[in-house]
GROMACS .gro file of C-alpha atoms in nm:
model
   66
    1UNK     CA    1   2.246  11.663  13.692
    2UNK     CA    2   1.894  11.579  13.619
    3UNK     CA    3   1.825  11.953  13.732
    4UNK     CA    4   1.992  12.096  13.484
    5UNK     CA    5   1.770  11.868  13.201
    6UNK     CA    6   1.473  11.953  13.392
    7UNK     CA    7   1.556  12.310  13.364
    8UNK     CA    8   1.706  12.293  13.024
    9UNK     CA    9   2.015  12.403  13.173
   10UNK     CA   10   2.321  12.332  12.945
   11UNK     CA   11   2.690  12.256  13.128
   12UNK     CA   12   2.951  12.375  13.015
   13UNK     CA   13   3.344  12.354  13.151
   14UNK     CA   14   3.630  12.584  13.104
   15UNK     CA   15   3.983  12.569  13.151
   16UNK     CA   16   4.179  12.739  13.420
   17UNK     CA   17   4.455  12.753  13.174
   18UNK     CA   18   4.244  12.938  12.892
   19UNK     CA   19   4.062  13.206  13.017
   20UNK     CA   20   3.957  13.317  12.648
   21UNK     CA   21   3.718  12.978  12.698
   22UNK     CA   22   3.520  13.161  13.002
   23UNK     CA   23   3.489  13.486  12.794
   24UNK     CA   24   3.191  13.622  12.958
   25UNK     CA   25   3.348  13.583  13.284
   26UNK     CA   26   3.633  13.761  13.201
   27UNK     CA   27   3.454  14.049  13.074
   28UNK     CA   28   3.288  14.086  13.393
   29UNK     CA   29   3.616  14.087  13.566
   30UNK     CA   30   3.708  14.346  13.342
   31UNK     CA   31   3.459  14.557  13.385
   32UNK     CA   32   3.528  14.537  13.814
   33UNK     CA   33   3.936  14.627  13.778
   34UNK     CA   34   3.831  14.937  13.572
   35UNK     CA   35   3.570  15.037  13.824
   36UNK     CA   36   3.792  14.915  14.104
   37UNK     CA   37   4.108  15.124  13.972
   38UNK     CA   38   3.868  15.441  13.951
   39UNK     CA   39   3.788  15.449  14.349
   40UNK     CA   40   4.097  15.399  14.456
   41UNK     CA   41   4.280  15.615  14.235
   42UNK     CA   42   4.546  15.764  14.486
   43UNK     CA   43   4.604  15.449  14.751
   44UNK     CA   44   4.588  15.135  14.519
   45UNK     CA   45   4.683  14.882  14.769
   46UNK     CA   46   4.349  14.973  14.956
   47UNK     CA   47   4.119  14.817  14.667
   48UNK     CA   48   4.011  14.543  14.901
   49UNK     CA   49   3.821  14.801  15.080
   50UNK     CA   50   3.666  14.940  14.727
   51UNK     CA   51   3.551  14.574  14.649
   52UNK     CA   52   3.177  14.557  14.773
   53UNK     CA   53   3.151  14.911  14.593
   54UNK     CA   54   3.262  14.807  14.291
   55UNK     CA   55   3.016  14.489  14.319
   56UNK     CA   56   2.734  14.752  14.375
   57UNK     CA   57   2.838  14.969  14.134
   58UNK     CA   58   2.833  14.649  13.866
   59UNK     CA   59   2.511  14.464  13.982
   60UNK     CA   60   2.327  14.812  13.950
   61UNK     CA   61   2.466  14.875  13.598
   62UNK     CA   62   2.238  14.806  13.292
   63UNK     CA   63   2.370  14.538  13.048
   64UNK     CA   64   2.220  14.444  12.720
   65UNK     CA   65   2.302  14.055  12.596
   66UNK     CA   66   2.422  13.995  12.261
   0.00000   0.00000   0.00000
């Protein structure tokens, strides 16, 4: 813990029960099933193999903070 004051890190704990509390999260997840759904447009049970994709495709994308 004394990392995160040395960093001025602040900790913060959501519920698994309220996924509006982990909002930014959840946008992110978002943003994978819609690029997820778009490669495997004909064969949707094969979106495990569209995963690492989608990760690239994500990680690669600009994104402005609020």
């Amino acid at each position: 813990i004394s990392f995160f004051y040395e960093y001025g890190i602040t900790l913060a704990h959501a519920s698994n029960y309220y996924p509006q509390g982990n909002g930014q999260a959840e946008s992110s997840n978002k943003n994978l099933v819609t690029i997820i759904r778009k490669l495997v447009d004909v064969n949707q049970r094969m979106w495990h193999k569209s995963l690492y994709d989608a990760l690239w495709v994500d990680r690669i994308t600009p994104k402005r903070s609020l």
